[in-house]
Structures are given as C-alpha cells and as structure tokens.
XYZ file of C-alpha atoms in Angstrom:
737
model
C 0.000 0.000 0.000
C 1.378 3.386 -0.938
C 2.358 5.630 1.924
C 1.342 9.228 2.161
C 3.719 12.021 1.240
C 3.658 14.528 4.084
C 1.838 17.765 3.300
C 3.439 21.040 4.335
C 0.960 22.150 6.997
C -1.802 19.537 7.192
C 0.397 17.209 9.214
C 2.036 20.024 11.168
C 1.927 19.438 14.935
C -0.566 21.703 16.664
C 2.142 22.781 19.099
C 3.559 24.855 16.226
C 0.235 26.559 15.466
C -1.554 26.991 18.784
C -0.956 28.296 22.264
C 0.073 25.669 24.768
C -3.317 25.448 26.496
C -5.048 25.080 23.113
C -2.771 22.310 21.871
C -3.093 20.510 25.226
C -6.882 20.760 25.020
C -6.882 19.198 21.560
C -4.344 16.557 22.588
C -6.748 15.398 25.310
C -8.977 14.177 22.445
C -6.068 12.604 20.561
C -5.959 15.545 18.137
C -2.346 16.512 17.473
C -2.131 17.822 13.925
C -3.952 20.314 11.749
C -5.598 17.755 9.467
C -7.165 15.962 12.418
C -8.246 19.173 14.157
C -10.052 20.492 11.100
C -11.985 17.221 10.967
C -12.809 17.329 14.685
C -16.409 18.402 14.266
C -18.477 20.194 16.900
C -21.026 18.164 18.797
C -23.724 20.659 17.892
C -24.311 24.370 17.227
C -26.134 27.018 19.182
C -27.962 29.749 17.302
C -27.805 33.102 19.137
C -30.984 34.951 19.979
C -31.832 37.775 17.523
C -30.000 41.052 18.086
C -32.109 43.408 20.179
C -31.869 46.671 22.056
C -31.234 46.314 25.789
C -34.408 48.209 26.665
C -36.467 45.479 24.909
C -35.232 42.549 26.985
C -36.705 41.251 30.243
C -35.579 39.045 33.099
C -35.337 35.362 32.118
C -35.055 36.058 28.389
C -32.210 34.904 26.191
C -30.761 37.866 24.369
C -28.056 39.067 21.982
C -26.932 42.679 21.786
C -24.136 44.816 20.390
C -22.631 46.850 23.225
C -19.599 48.880 24.260
C -17.607 48.381 27.461
C -18.000 51.279 29.914
C -16.260 50.220 33.136
C -14.719 47.200 34.859
C -14.444 46.503 38.554
C -13.488 43.497 40.604
C -13.864 42.368 44.193
C -13.087 39.300 46.229
C -15.776 36.699 46.810
C -17.026 36.573 50.391
C -17.800 32.881 50.867
C -15.082 31.267 48.798
C -11.775 31.966 47.114
C -11.933 33.876 43.858
C -12.900 37.145 42.189
C -16.142 38.699 40.990
C -15.552 40.709 37.813
C -18.338 43.120 36.872
C -18.339 44.781 33.467
C -20.805 47.589 32.717
C -21.793 47.741 29.029
C -24.202 49.879 27.018
C -25.848 49.892 23.617
C -26.141 53.714 23.798
C -29.723 53.427 25.086
C -29.590 51.162 28.138
C -26.890 49.700 30.365
C -26.459 46.184 31.762
C -23.794 44.453 33.844
C -21.875 41.363 32.756
C -20.921 39.344 35.852
C -18.189 36.721 36.035
C -17.357 34.532 39.052
C -13.721 33.556 38.523
C -11.727 31.146 40.685
C -8.287 31.927 39.216
C -6.479 35.194 38.601
C -5.431 34.202 35.074
C -9.128 34.055 34.148
C -9.607 37.595 35.440
C -6.625 38.713 33.374
C -8.002 36.993 30.279
C -11.383 38.731 30.486
C -9.758 42.129 31.233
C -7.645 41.709 28.104
C -10.712 41.132 25.919
C -13.063 43.579 27.669
C -11.103 46.799 27.712
C -12.989 50.078 28.107
C -14.340 51.193 24.739
C -14.264 47.724 23.182
C -17.228 46.860 20.942
C -18.558 43.353 21.536
C -21.572 41.226 20.726
C -22.852 39.543 23.875
C -25.158 36.519 24.281
C -26.806 35.302 27.471
C -29.856 35.143 29.725
C -30.908 38.236 31.638
C -31.206 37.881 35.425
C -31.394 40.336 38.331
C -28.639 41.039 40.822
C -30.094 40.195 44.225
C -27.981 42.879 45.942
C -28.488 45.836 43.573
C -31.765 44.726 41.937
C -30.222 45.713 38.597
C -30.315 43.569 35.427
C -27.237 41.488 34.718
C -25.990 38.624 32.545
C -23.950 36.012 34.376
C -21.087 34.413 32.456
C -22.242 35.580 29.016
C -20.662 34.498 25.749
C -19.094 37.406 23.883
C -16.691 38.276 21.084
C -15.292 41.335 19.350
C -17.644 43.154 16.982
C -16.871 45.064 13.786
C -19.489 47.582 12.663
C -19.739 46.286 9.075
C -22.349 44.216 7.236
C -20.017 41.223 7.545
C -19.508 41.916 11.237
C -23.240 42.096 11.870
C -23.751 38.801 10.028
C -20.914 37.225 12.040
C -22.542 38.378 15.281
C -25.522 36.142 14.490
C -23.573 33.139 13.243
C -24.156 29.639 14.695
C -21.669 28.921 17.465
C -19.955 25.508 17.478
C -20.188 23.507 20.696
C -17.265 21.080 21.040
C -16.955 18.156 23.452
C -15.004 19.117 26.564
C -12.739 17.495 29.107
C -12.162 18.586 32.680
C -10.640 22.071 32.976
C -11.090 22.816 29.253
C -13.203 25.818 28.304
C -15.395 26.034 25.213
C -13.652 29.251 24.196
C -10.318 27.387 24.145
C -11.649 24.853 21.658
C -13.185 27.578 19.495
C -10.020 29.649 19.549
C -7.946 26.648 18.447
C -10.177 25.696 15.528
C -10.513 29.316 14.365
C -6.718 29.509 14.125
C -6.699 26.254 12.183
C -9.181 27.618 9.640
C -6.503 30.124 8.557
C -4.522 27.188 7.120
C -7.460 25.369 5.526
C -5.920 25.635 2.048
C -3.025 23.394 3.096
C -5.089 20.442 4.345
C -4.700 16.972 2.864
C -7.557 16.235 0.458
C -8.365 12.499 0.298
C -11.296 12.997 -2.075
C -10.002 13.998 -5.535
C -11.140 17.461 -6.552
C -12.910 16.170 -9.663
C -15.086 13.911 -7.463
C -15.797 16.799 -5.078
C -17.003 18.886 -8.006
C -18.984 16.065 -9.631
C -20.848 15.331 -6.374
C -21.659 19.015 -5.825
C -19.705 19.224 -2.571
C -18.108 22.334 -1.140
C -14.308 22.346 -1.606
C -12.499 21.205 1.552
C -11.227 24.651 2.678
C -14.739 26.068 2.356
C -16.204 22.997 4.063
C -14.013 23.151 7.189
C -14.600 26.895 7.423
C -18.327 26.159 7.372
C -17.923 23.547 10.100
C -15.815 25.616 12.504
C -16.505 29.235 11.596
C -19.939 29.252 9.942
C -21.844 32.376 9.020
C -25.172 30.607 8.497
C -26.758 27.269 9.337
C -26.444 26.375 5.660
C -22.658 26.722 5.975
C -22.627 24.028 8.672
C -24.724 21.697 6.515
C -22.491 22.105 3.467
C -19.373 21.659 5.577
C -20.606 18.483 7.243
C -21.784 17.093 3.887
C -18.159 17.135 2.711
C -16.897 15.379 5.874
C -19.646 12.752 5.624
C -18.757 11.983 2.013
C -15.018 11.984 2.786
C -15.467 9.446 5.580
C -17.570 7.185 3.369
C -15.069 7.555 0.516
C -12.021 6.615 2.636
C -13.870 3.650 4.108
C -14.909 2.371 0.695
C -11.367 2.868 -0.608
C -10.144 0.529 2.161
C -12.670 -2.075 1.071
C -11.777 -1.592 -2.603
C -8.063 -2.088 -1.874
C -8.789 -5.276 0.039
C -10.803 -6.666 -2.834
C -7.994 -5.741 -5.212
C -5.513 -7.519 -2.921
C -7.698 -10.637 -2.865
C -7.778 -10.582 -6.649
C -3.967 -10.874 -6.660
C -3.704 -13.534 -3.912
C -3.924 -17.244 -4.809
C -6.273 -19.555 -2.903
C -6.954 -23.303 -2.922
C -9.521 -24.090 -5.600
C -12.344 -26.030 -3.950
C -13.821 -27.420 -7.143
C -14.340 -31.140 -6.451
C -17.875 -32.533 -6.223
C -16.487 -35.545 -4.333
C -18.261 -38.302 -2.417
C -18.746 -36.609 0.968
C -21.129 -33.913 -0.236
C -23.536 -36.317 -1.898
C -23.404 -38.835 0.951
C -24.078 -36.055 3.470
C -27.195 -34.836 1.691
C -28.538 -38.389 1.532
C -28.178 -38.662 5.324
C -29.875 -35.369 6.178
C -33.046 -36.030 8.203
C -34.780 -33.131 6.456
C -35.041 -31.463 3.065
C -32.973 -28.359 2.456
C -35.100 -25.319 1.723
C -34.873 -23.520 -1.602
C -33.131 -20.644 0.185
C -30.542 -22.930 1.758
C -29.762 -24.496 -1.609
C -29.520 -21.117 -3.339
C -27.194 -19.632 -0.723
C -25.167 -22.843 -0.520
C -24.696 -22.865 -4.285
C -23.620 -19.215 -4.101
C -20.870 -20.097 -1.629
C -19.772 -23.115 -3.657
C -19.528 -20.994 -6.786
C -17.239 -18.582 -4.952
C -14.907 -21.124 -3.301
C -14.272 -22.677 -6.727
C -12.317 -19.563 -7.692
C -8.529 -19.404 -7.586
C -8.531 -16.261 -5.431
C -9.790 -16.111 -1.829
C -13.426 -15.276 -1.405
C -14.763 -13.564 1.692
C -18.470 -14.082 2.304
C -20.769 -12.867 5.050
C -23.532 -15.415 5.521
C -26.291 -13.717 7.467
C -29.536 -15.267 8.577
C -31.830 -15.079 11.529
C -31.573 -17.427 14.512
C -32.614 -20.901 13.389
C -32.415 -20.221 9.643
C -30.060 -23.149 8.995
C -26.705 -21.413 8.416
C -24.687 -24.248 9.997
C -25.902 -26.811 7.460
C -24.929 -24.476 4.606
C -21.479 -23.983 6.103
C -21.028 -27.724 6.620
C -21.768 -28.400 2.938
C -19.013 -25.912 2.037
C -16.589 -27.529 4.504
C -17.222 -30.964 2.999
C -16.455 -29.508 -0.413
C -13.062 -28.394 0.931
C -12.380 -31.932 2.163
C -13.539 -33.460 -1.124
C -11.099 -31.091 -2.867
C -8.165 -32.402 -0.838
C -8.024 -29.605 1.723
C -9.135 -28.937 5.292
C -11.833 -26.731 6.785
C -11.815 -24.956 10.161
C -14.826 -23.744 12.121
C -13.989 -21.038 14.656
C -16.450 -20.540 17.549
C -16.257 -17.820 20.225
C -16.782 -20.048 23.296
C -15.961 -23.595 24.343
C -19.646 -24.289 24.955
C -20.454 -23.309 21.378
C -17.436 -25.147 19.943
C -18.504 -28.322 21.721
C -22.093 -27.782 20.544
C -20.875 -27.436 16.946
C -18.766 -30.570 17.309
C -21.781 -32.568 18.498
C -23.974 -31.129 15.745
C -21.473 -31.755 12.948
C -20.572 -35.288 14.040
C -24.267 -36.045 14.573
C -25.200 -34.859 11.082
C -22.278 -36.648 9.427
C -22.613 -39.930 11.349
C -20.227 -42.519 9.895
C -18.891 -39.883 7.475
C -17.043 -38.355 10.459
C -15.429 -41.589 11.645
C -12.448 -42.141 9.350
C -10.186 -44.922 10.558
C -12.874 -46.507 12.743
C -14.490 -49.888 12.147
C -17.916 -48.324 11.663
C -16.612 -45.462 9.541
C -17.711 -44.862 5.958
C -15.209 -45.720 3.249
C -14.942 -42.047 2.244
C -15.117 -40.657 5.801
C -12.976 -37.890 7.228
C -12.125 -37.036 10.823
C -13.790 -34.181 12.722
C -11.592 -32.882 15.501
C -12.345 -30.495 18.386
C -9.630 -28.180 19.716
C -10.184 -25.992 22.785
C -7.897 -24.397 25.336
C -9.024 -26.607 28.225
C -8.457 -29.974 26.550
C -6.294 -32.533 28.272
C -2.729 -32.696 26.988
C -3.187 -36.173 25.490
C -6.344 -35.138 23.628
C -4.720 -31.971 22.354
C -1.635 -33.842 21.159
C -3.749 -36.349 19.229
C -5.825 -33.578 17.681
C -2.777 -31.551 16.640
C -1.266 -34.649 15.030
C -4.403 -35.196 12.955
C -4.533 -31.509 11.995
C -0.872 -31.379 10.955
C -1.009 -34.662 9.032
C -4.256 -33.778 7.284
C -6.135 -36.757 8.742
C -8.626 -34.298 10.262
C -10.580 -32.832 7.379
C -12.730 -30.646 9.641
C -11.359 -28.914 12.735
C -13.695 -27.151 15.159
C -12.322 -24.939 17.875
C -12.103 -21.730 19.810
C -9.258 -19.192 19.875
C -6.992 -22.211 20.437
C -7.005 -22.658 16.655
C -5.143 -19.361 16.336
C -2.047 -20.336 18.297
C 1.266 -20.832 16.524
C 1.374 -24.487 17.566
C -1.602 -25.283 15.319
C -0.319 -26.038 11.813
C -2.769 -27.222 9.163
C -1.695 -29.577 6.410
C -3.734 -27.669 3.825
C -6.345 -25.253 5.115
C -8.745 -24.381 2.313
C -11.759 -22.884 4.097
C -12.350 -20.991 7.338
C -15.852 -20.598 8.772
C -16.195 -18.032 11.558
C -19.355 -18.350 13.632
C -20.821 -15.276 15.307
C -18.312 -12.987 13.617
C -19.100 -10.055 15.920
C -17.495 -11.957 18.809
C -14.043 -11.965 17.181
C -11.590 -9.140 16.631
C -10.333 -8.659 13.108
C -6.842 -9.789 14.084
C -8.199 -13.219 15.051
C -9.424 -13.822 11.531
C -6.253 -12.446 9.981
C -4.234 -15.049 11.863
C -6.433 -17.863 10.578
C -5.973 -16.676 7.002
C -2.203 -16.953 7.372
C -2.592 -20.702 8.034
C -3.327 -21.576 4.414
C -0.990 -23.664 2.241
C 2.282 -21.914 1.417
C 1.684 -18.746 -0.554
C -2.101 -19.042 -0.514
C -4.933 -17.756 1.613
C -7.977 -19.882 2.509
C -11.490 -18.842 1.612
C -13.453 -17.303 4.488
C -17.144 -17.525 5.356
C -18.267 -15.503 8.372
C -21.708 -16.154 9.824
C -23.956 -13.927 11.874
C -27.445 -14.299 13.279
C -27.685 -10.533 13.723
C -28.476 -9.483 10.171
C -27.075 -6.276 8.711
C -29.324 -4.053 6.552
C -28.048 -3.422 3.049
C -26.735 0.105 3.509
C -25.151 -0.815 6.833
C -23.492 -3.763 5.108
C -22.026 -1.433 2.476
C -20.575 0.704 5.250
C -19.485 -2.038 7.651
C -18.493 -5.043 5.564
C -18.188 -3.437 2.153
C -15.434 -5.793 1.024
C -17.438 -8.933 1.778
C -19.978 -10.615 -0.456
C -23.150 -10.567 1.631
C -25.440 -13.568 1.241
C -28.714 -13.345 3.119
C -30.809 -16.331 4.194
C -34.254 -14.908 4.908
C -36.424 -18.003 5.273
C -36.382 -20.480 8.153
C -36.631 -24.250 7.671
C -39.971 -24.283 9.486
C -39.024 -27.023 11.929
C -39.351 -24.764 14.976
C -42.327 -23.558 16.952
C -40.864 -20.070 17.376
C -40.774 -17.644 20.291
C -42.914 -14.766 21.582
C -41.300 -11.977 23.640
C -42.615 -9.762 26.438
C -41.132 -6.986 28.560
C -41.864 -7.522 32.259
C -41.550 -4.389 34.451
C -40.917 -5.466 38.035
C -42.592 -2.261 39.179
C -45.801 -4.138 38.326
C -45.553 -6.966 40.870
C -48.389 -9.025 39.421
C -46.542 -9.144 36.071
C -43.405 -10.472 37.737
C -45.394 -13.039 39.731
C -47.130 -14.243 36.585
C -43.746 -14.591 34.810
C -42.428 -17.003 37.452
C -45.760 -18.827 37.558
C -45.565 -19.373 33.805
C -42.042 -20.746 34.203
C -43.346 -23.153 36.843
C -46.180 -24.276 34.544
C -43.714 -25.087 31.761
C -41.553 -27.102 34.160
C -44.654 -28.975 35.343
C -45.318 -29.820 31.703
C -41.824 -31.423 31.517
C -40.232 -28.527 29.674
C -37.174 -26.478 30.660
C -36.377 -22.875 31.554
C -33.316 -20.627 31.139
C -32.709 -17.656 33.461
C -29.864 -15.319 32.391
C -28.063 -12.846 34.672
C -25.644 -10.041 33.848
C -22.918 -11.218 36.232
C -21.804 -14.290 38.179
C -21.634 -12.955 41.747
C -23.307 -9.836 43.011
C -19.940 -8.586 44.267
C -18.626 -8.548 40.685
C -18.661 -5.419 38.590
C -21.797 -5.448 36.457
C -21.739 -4.516 32.770
C -23.078 -1.027 31.991
C -26.301 -0.594 30.096
C -25.918 -0.083 26.336
C -26.111 3.555 25.286
C -29.587 4.566 24.160
C -30.465 7.699 22.220
C -33.329 9.898 23.314
C -35.771 11.695 21.021
C -33.189 14.432 20.377
C -30.508 11.968 19.318
C -28.524 12.444 22.545
C -27.368 9.629 24.822
C -30.097 9.179 27.433
C -29.066 8.748 31.070
C -30.176 5.385 32.487
C -30.248 4.899 36.261
C -29.749 1.221 37.025
C -30.481 -0.981 39.995
C -27.703 -3.363 41.053
C -27.594 -6.290 38.626
C -28.529 -9.757 39.872
C -25.887 -12.515 39.842
C -26.102 -16.192 38.891
C -25.277 -17.728 42.275
C -27.538 -15.506 44.384
C -30.374 -15.750 41.848
C -30.256 -19.557 41.904
C -30.552 -19.445 45.709
C -33.491 -17.015 45.589
C -35.342 -18.991 42.928
C -35.094 -22.154 45.022
C -37.309 -20.347 47.579
C -40.010 -19.156 45.159
C -43.265 -21.090 45.635
C -43.989 -21.034 41.889
C -40.816 -23.084 41.318
C -41.189 -25.527 44.211
C -39.560 -28.857 43.387
C -37.736 -27.557 40.312
C -34.263 -28.950 39.752
C -32.052 -25.850 39.435
C -28.556 -25.750 37.924
C -26.021 -22.990 37.283
C -23.616 -22.314 34.428
C -21.000 -19.577 34.109
C -17.524 -18.867 32.815
C -15.633 -19.494 36.055
C -16.618 -23.146 36.144
C -14.071 -25.702 34.960
C -14.582 -26.962 31.436
C -15.510 -30.454 32.626
C -18.053 -29.027 35.055
C -19.604 -26.839 32.358
C -19.854 -29.828 30.053
C -21.457 -31.985 32.764
C -24.006 -29.256 33.402
C -24.904 -28.945 29.727
C -25.131 -32.722 29.419
C -27.545 -32.716 32.364
C -29.646 -30.023 30.682
C -29.750 -31.977 27.428
C -30.665 -35.143 29.331
C -33.574 -33.348 31.033
C -32.023 -33.687 34.490
C -32.094 -29.897 35.097
C -35.431 -28.071 34.904
C -34.177 -24.496 35.313
C -30.678 -23.323 34.373
C -29.419 -20.022 35.795
C -26.616 -18.805 33.574
C -24.587 -15.900 32.272
C -24.506 -15.152 28.551
C -22.292 -18.212 28.065
C -25.436 -19.746 26.520
C -25.930 -16.757 24.201
C -24.983 -18.512 20.990
C -25.267 -22.014 19.630
C -26.750 -23.833 22.621
C -29.456 -26.135 21.251
C -31.911 -27.533 23.812
C -35.105 -28.409 21.892
C -37.044 -28.979 25.126
C -36.373 -25.450 26.472
C -39.460 -23.279 26.209
C -38.910 -20.256 28.525
C -36.117 -17.673 28.531
C -36.065 -15.113 31.364
C -33.442 -12.358 31.089
C -33.032 -10.484 34.366
C -31.896 -6.840 34.193
C -32.516 -6.988 30.455
C -31.611 -3.312 30.074
C -27.933 -4.277 30.531
C -27.883 -6.435 27.387
C -27.359 -5.416 23.788
C -29.906 -5.886 21.040
C -28.071 -8.778 19.413
C -27.491 -10.432 22.809
C -31.190 -10.355 23.656
C -32.099 -11.681 20.216
C -29.595 -14.510 20.540
C -30.795 -15.359 24.040
C -34.446 -15.590 23.080
C -33.365 -17.762 20.168
C -32.311 -20.429 22.681
C -35.978 -21.393 23.266
C -38.731 -22.503 20.943
C -36.227 -24.584 18.984
C -38.285 -27.776 19.074
C -41.954 -28.675 18.887
C -42.967 -26.470 21.841
C -43.558 -22.754 21.365
C -41.092 -20.556 23.249
C -41.680 -17.494 25.379
C -39.037 -14.905 26.296
C -39.427 -12.523 29.229
C -37.217 -9.404 29.235
C -37.354 -8.579 32.939
C -36.445 -5.034 34.006
C -36.682 -2.759 37.013
C -36.868 0.312 34.764
C -40.035 2.364 34.730
C -42.227 2.101 31.629
C -41.839 5.107 29.359
C -38.086 5.643 29.808
C -35.897 5.503 26.643
C -34.240 2.255 27.783
C -37.627 0.645 28.533
C -38.907 1.759 25.119
C -35.841 0.119 23.572
C -36.729 -3.191 25.256
C -40.289 -2.860 23.990
C -38.947 -2.433 20.476
C -36.799 -5.539 20.805
C -39.702 -7.605 22.123
C -41.947 -6.427 19.306
C -39.482 -6.992 16.447
C -40.517 -10.019 14.456
C -37.054 -11.043 13.284
C -33.379 -10.198 13.283
C -33.673 -7.937 10.257
C -36.038 -5.583 12.069
C -33.781 -5.745 15.113
C -30.740 -4.854 13.032
C -32.353 -1.554 12.044
C -33.216 -0.910 15.694
C -29.684 -1.788 16.787
C -28.184 0.717 14.369
C -30.480 3.431 15.637
C -29.785 2.892 19.340
C -26.057 2.177 19.387
C -24.406 2.872 16.031
C -22.533 0.570 13.701
C -19.410 -0.176 15.731
C -15.819 -0.307 14.528
C -15.744 -1.196 10.867
C -12.122 -1.945 10.047
C -10.356 -1.920 13.406
C -10.593 -4.039 16.539
C -13.757 -2.577 18.065
C -16.969 -4.186 16.871
C -19.615 -2.162 18.676
C -20.317 1.031 20.551
C -22.344 4.175 20.028
C -20.771 5.860 16.977
C -17.376 4.665 18.192
C -15.946 4.531 14.697
C -18.302 6.378 12.380
C -17.562 9.981 13.130
C -20.031 11.594 10.748
C -21.734 8.858 8.753
C -25.171 7.580 9.679
C -25.719 4.314 7.833
C -29.485 4.837 7.702
C -29.582 8.539 6.889
C -26.606 8.471 4.507
C -27.493 5.418 2.414
C -27.242 7.341 -0.863
C -23.938 8.943 0.127
C -22.440 5.528 0.920
C -23.445 4.184 -2.488
C -22.011 7.217 -4.286
C -18.762 7.057 -2.320
C -18.490 3.337 -3.059
C -18.878 3.893 -6.777
C -16.228 6.621 -6.782
C -13.744 4.840 -4.503
C -13.862 1.562 -6.406
C -13.258 3.464 -9.663
C -10.223 5.229 -8.177
C -8.715 1.960 -6.848
C -9.392 0.176 -10.141
C -7.380 2.821 -11.981
C -4.648 3.180 -9.317
C -4.612 0.158 -6.931
C -1.566 1.324 -4.962
C -2.702 4.967 -4.930
C 0.621 6.209 -6.270
C -1.220 9.175 -7.770
C -3.346 9.815 -4.668
C -0.972 10.322 -1.711
C -3.558 12.151 0.390
C -6.041 9.285 0.064
C -3.272 6.814 0.915
C -2.452 8.887 3.995
C -6.093 9.022 5.062
C -6.302 5.227 4.799
C -3.151 4.874 6.903
C -4.626 7.187 9.512
C -7.899 5.257 9.512
C -6.016 2.045 10.161
C -3.546 3.622 12.576
C -4.723 1.565 15.533
C -5.103 -1.685 13.629
C -2.858 -3.893 11.557
C -3.104 -2.527 7.976
C -3.456 -6.113 6.784
C -6.313 -6.937 9.144
C -8.986 -9.285 8.021
C -12.416 -7.894 7.325
C -14.668 -6.824 10.173
C-alpha cells in the first residue's frame, strides 16, 4: 500500500500553530495535527438569539446585543476563594452588567484583556437580576469582538460551534484553536479527488471546514458536514476496494471437487434443504471454486439453517483435498458445533474406525481446556491432514496449530471476534495461498449498513427459516408491576410442570462482581439518554433465591457460568440436554449455539444491561423444538423511559432484520475496520448508515473506480495517507470486520 507524502501544513503538529493550552486541550482528544483538528467536528451548534436593544429585553429572556464596554471593577468573593468581575456595558440606550465569578487570577486577566474600556462586543446570554443591587445582569455571558460592518453584523448572528469538553477545558479554548486552524485550511490533505468533489456538488475542503468551525449561516454548517460525511464514506470504501484488489492478486486453494462426501451427506440429512438454503449454498460453492480467496458474510436469523450451509461448504473443501476450520467464540459453542457436525455426518465423520464410511474424514475439536493427550492427538491429525474438519475456539489461532492444507475458514458469530483473530487464521493456508473465508452472523445487517461495515465482503442473506421450529414470543416484564413479575415465574413453573425447561440469564456471576453497563440509548433528540440502574442480579444468588419461590417448588435448578471448569460446564450442559435440570441459571455463556429443543422459557433479568443482538440470541435459545417458546425481558426500569422503550422495540421486532435496524439506531454501527466491533458511533464519526445510504453508495462507486485505476494509490498520496490514519490503531493487513 502506498504511503502518504507529508503535506506542508496539514500534518504540522498543533504545538507549532496553537498556544500551549489550546494544543493541550486538543491533545486530550487525541488531536495533534492540523488535518485531524479540522476534521474534529463540533457536537452541535447554538444559534444566538436575535439582536435586540437592551431596553427590549426582560428578566429570564435569552438575548443578543451589540454593546460597548463602559467600566470594569473586581472584588473578592465573600464565601469562597476567587474574584467577581463586573463589566458595565451599554448599547447607547440602556446599560447592563456582565458578571463573572472567577476562581483563578489568570481568568480575570483573560477577560480584562478582551473587555477593555471602549471595546465593541456582541454579547449573548440570559438576563437575570442582581439580588444585591436589583439591577439587570448577565452572568457568564458568551461574547466576542464586533466590527461595525455588514459582515460583522452577520458574524454576530452566526451559529456557534459547541465542542466536546474534558475537565478544565473551556469552550472558548476549543473555538479559539479551531478558528486559528481555519486560517490554514488551504493546506489540508484532500483524500477525495477534486474532480469527485465537483462532480458530487460538494463544497471544496477549505470552504467545508470553514463552514464547520466558523460558519456564518446554518447552511454553511450543513455544506461543511456534507463534505466530511462523504469523505469518511469515501475513505472507508477505498479501504474495502483495496482489500478486494488484494484478494484478486492472492492465490487460494480451488475447492472445485464434487467428491463423495457432499452427496453422501445430503442423503443422510433427516430433512429437506429449503430452496433458500440451496440457493445460498450454491452461491458459496460458486465462490470457493475460484482461484482467489473469497470472503463471504452469511447472514440469517436465529434458526435459519446457516450451519448446514457452512457444513456443505466444509465438505467440499475436504472433497477437494483440503481442510476446513470452524472457529467458535466459546468452548460451549465449539462443543455444541462438534456434536452437531458429528451427529449430522454420522459414519462420514469416523475415518479410521471400524464403523466409519469408506470415504469418511475425521472431525476434531480443539479448545484451550483440553487434556494434553487429547490436544496432542488432535494436533497430530490436523498437521497430518487426517482431520478434514477442525472445530475450535481461539486455540485454533495459536502458533502451535499447523494445518496440512487449510482451504476454508468458517467463523461463527463474527461479531465476537476481533479482526486480528481472523487475519491469523488466514495466514494458516498452504504456502503462498490464503484460505477462503465464510463468516456467519445471526444478527443481520441491513443493506446500507453492510455497504458501510463489511463493504469488502460478499453478503449472502438467508431470509427463510426451515420451518421445523415452533418459534418464540417476547414480552417486557416491568418489576414495578408486581403481578406481572409473579405471573412470569408462575408461567415458568407451569412449563416445568409440563416437563419442559427454563433458562434464566443474569448479567454477572456474583453480586460482588462489577456489572456490565447498560448499552447507550439515544433519546428523542438523538442524545445519549441517562439510564439509572439498579444493582444487577448474579447467577449464584439468583439460583438461591429462585429455590425459595413457591412457583418453582420442586424444580431442579442448575447454574452455568464462565468461572466453572470446562468439565463441570460440560457436565451441566449434558444434564440439561438429558432433562435432568429443569431451570438453568446462567450468564450469557449460553448466548450462541446452545441447542436444547425442550427449552421453552427464557427469562433475562436486568434486560436493560444487554445489547440488542445479545437479547435476540438469548431468546433464540428457546422454541427450537416442537414447543412454542416465550421470552421474558425482565427489568426494574419504569415504563416510558428511553431504555424501557428500547426493550419494547426488541420484544416487538418479528425477526433479526427488524432488530438490526433498531440496533443501528440505538447504538451505532461499531468499529468497521479496526478491533472494536460495537459502541455508540465509536468509529463512524459523521456517517449515519441509515440517513446516509445514498452517500455511501455514491462514495463506493467513486472509490472503487479510483482503486481500479490506481490500486496502490501512487497518484493519490492524500487518500493513501487518510487510509493509513484510519487504520492507525489496527494492523493494515487486518482481516475484514
């Protein structure tokens, strides 16, 4: 990848442009050069009140006025350390006092410097009344110098940027820093080629950043942000385009054999594949037949049959003389996959055994807690190639695991893995080649979000379900309504009495542990809503309390959590599958992959602490057999709060596709090309994948055209530099998010 040629000023350290306090303020946000500062957008803007004469304003009103400084006086505060600075100003008709309560002398000196007698200023604030003199005053007003020109009058009414702040940083410091940066806007790096800027009708970059940081009108802010939104989308799509171009130059094992295993497997399936499963499966097979590595996102709702599709592709790898690896995020899920795969394959998975099929392969499980003898035997089969299919956790990523000829990697629940995990698996292909990759998710991604988040993957969507499940209905249970809570536990008891099973999920193991915070939720104004939480319940204490509830009298209660030894966890799950445990109290260790067809009730305590995808996965653990499932999202939040409304939306969403839209709205898209995979707008600085769907598509079209003409970006050093900056905290060769 081409590296950026340094621009003269854009990469200049802010310490060379700003005062020390200004550069330190910016550095507290990780902003250390001019390019970054000019793209550090305000959180919002405030529009000043209309300019008025002082005699027209009244107590409690917000006002703006053009005034001149008459006198200044200061006195010590009586009750605490500091100074009261009083500045009398006039608009030639009326007078008013500007009052500042200042803890430090340097603040007094700063205001005296900018409020000298005779200075003309425009002042903004709310009028109050001095309780000692009964005269009107404005406490801590905003103000700036005023020039008596048409431009000056327009500037006096301009929108004021409001930047995020850290402790001991003033808003005026942030504004002063960015205003100085605007002077050098012509020297900024320009990742988007000027011809694309013009063709898309965007404001040129210098004009755009001026509109963002020093706007004259609201329209200036909109035009400025439109450029930054497009630029972010363009750089992101250029990353995806480069990765696709790299794949096109990298060899991969060609998985082209029809072979005996695939046909024998389909004959043994106890059910007919749906038309959707066949179509998606054929799409994957068509891609893995290519001589360059394919990267596919297989998305489908909980229970849509993704595992069977992936297994068909893995058997094709084995039939083609290569190996396939299935990477799962937890040992519980890895073991579940191993049981499922060996159960579906039957004698096809027992190579070398007396009852094995003549064309069988070996299916090996590799986890971190395996006994040394088991691990040694598994590694021998993996290295020799005897194991055609290897299922495991992060243990597959260690250097000691060497595949004979890895042709296909399947990653289950891709959101649970960092990008570096998948990169390491791709390096385990045969010498000089990279295996094909299929990543699966049960939290579907809407089309425009997919373009923004996994734009270098081929997205295949499985929308229909096999129809072998009874399904699940969800309800939010507010504990403030005691009869609702009582009925929830009574319903659980009724299901147990009918010989069915119940899951209860808690946010932590012990109630002395630190509980996870609630996911960020946006209020009606798009701001993060404050959520006051009760202490989260823990697994061990909850199991003890449930044993005392009369509705659950006689129920056999078990617990499952991450601190248990692997053997103990496995014994517990075996007991659940055998029907020896009626009610399992667990952490989210059962979130993905656990298949208990007899489970019919899922109760999630403190549901407000769980993410959208977590809650969807958890409720997908019930209703997997012939009995209809019911999921209770239990909360101590009051109905009507933003977080409670979010739970209502989750309960009412019919499928994962509706939930995906909701998830984007409440928490953002997460980190797209780095290590982070979630978090409220953690990575997307300006883009909104719902609002900016058209922008993403336009940026994709332009970026792919640029990379097609100049794959190494030799002629686009600023774009190359922007890509480097975007990947600064991640390996530039990371696998796709």
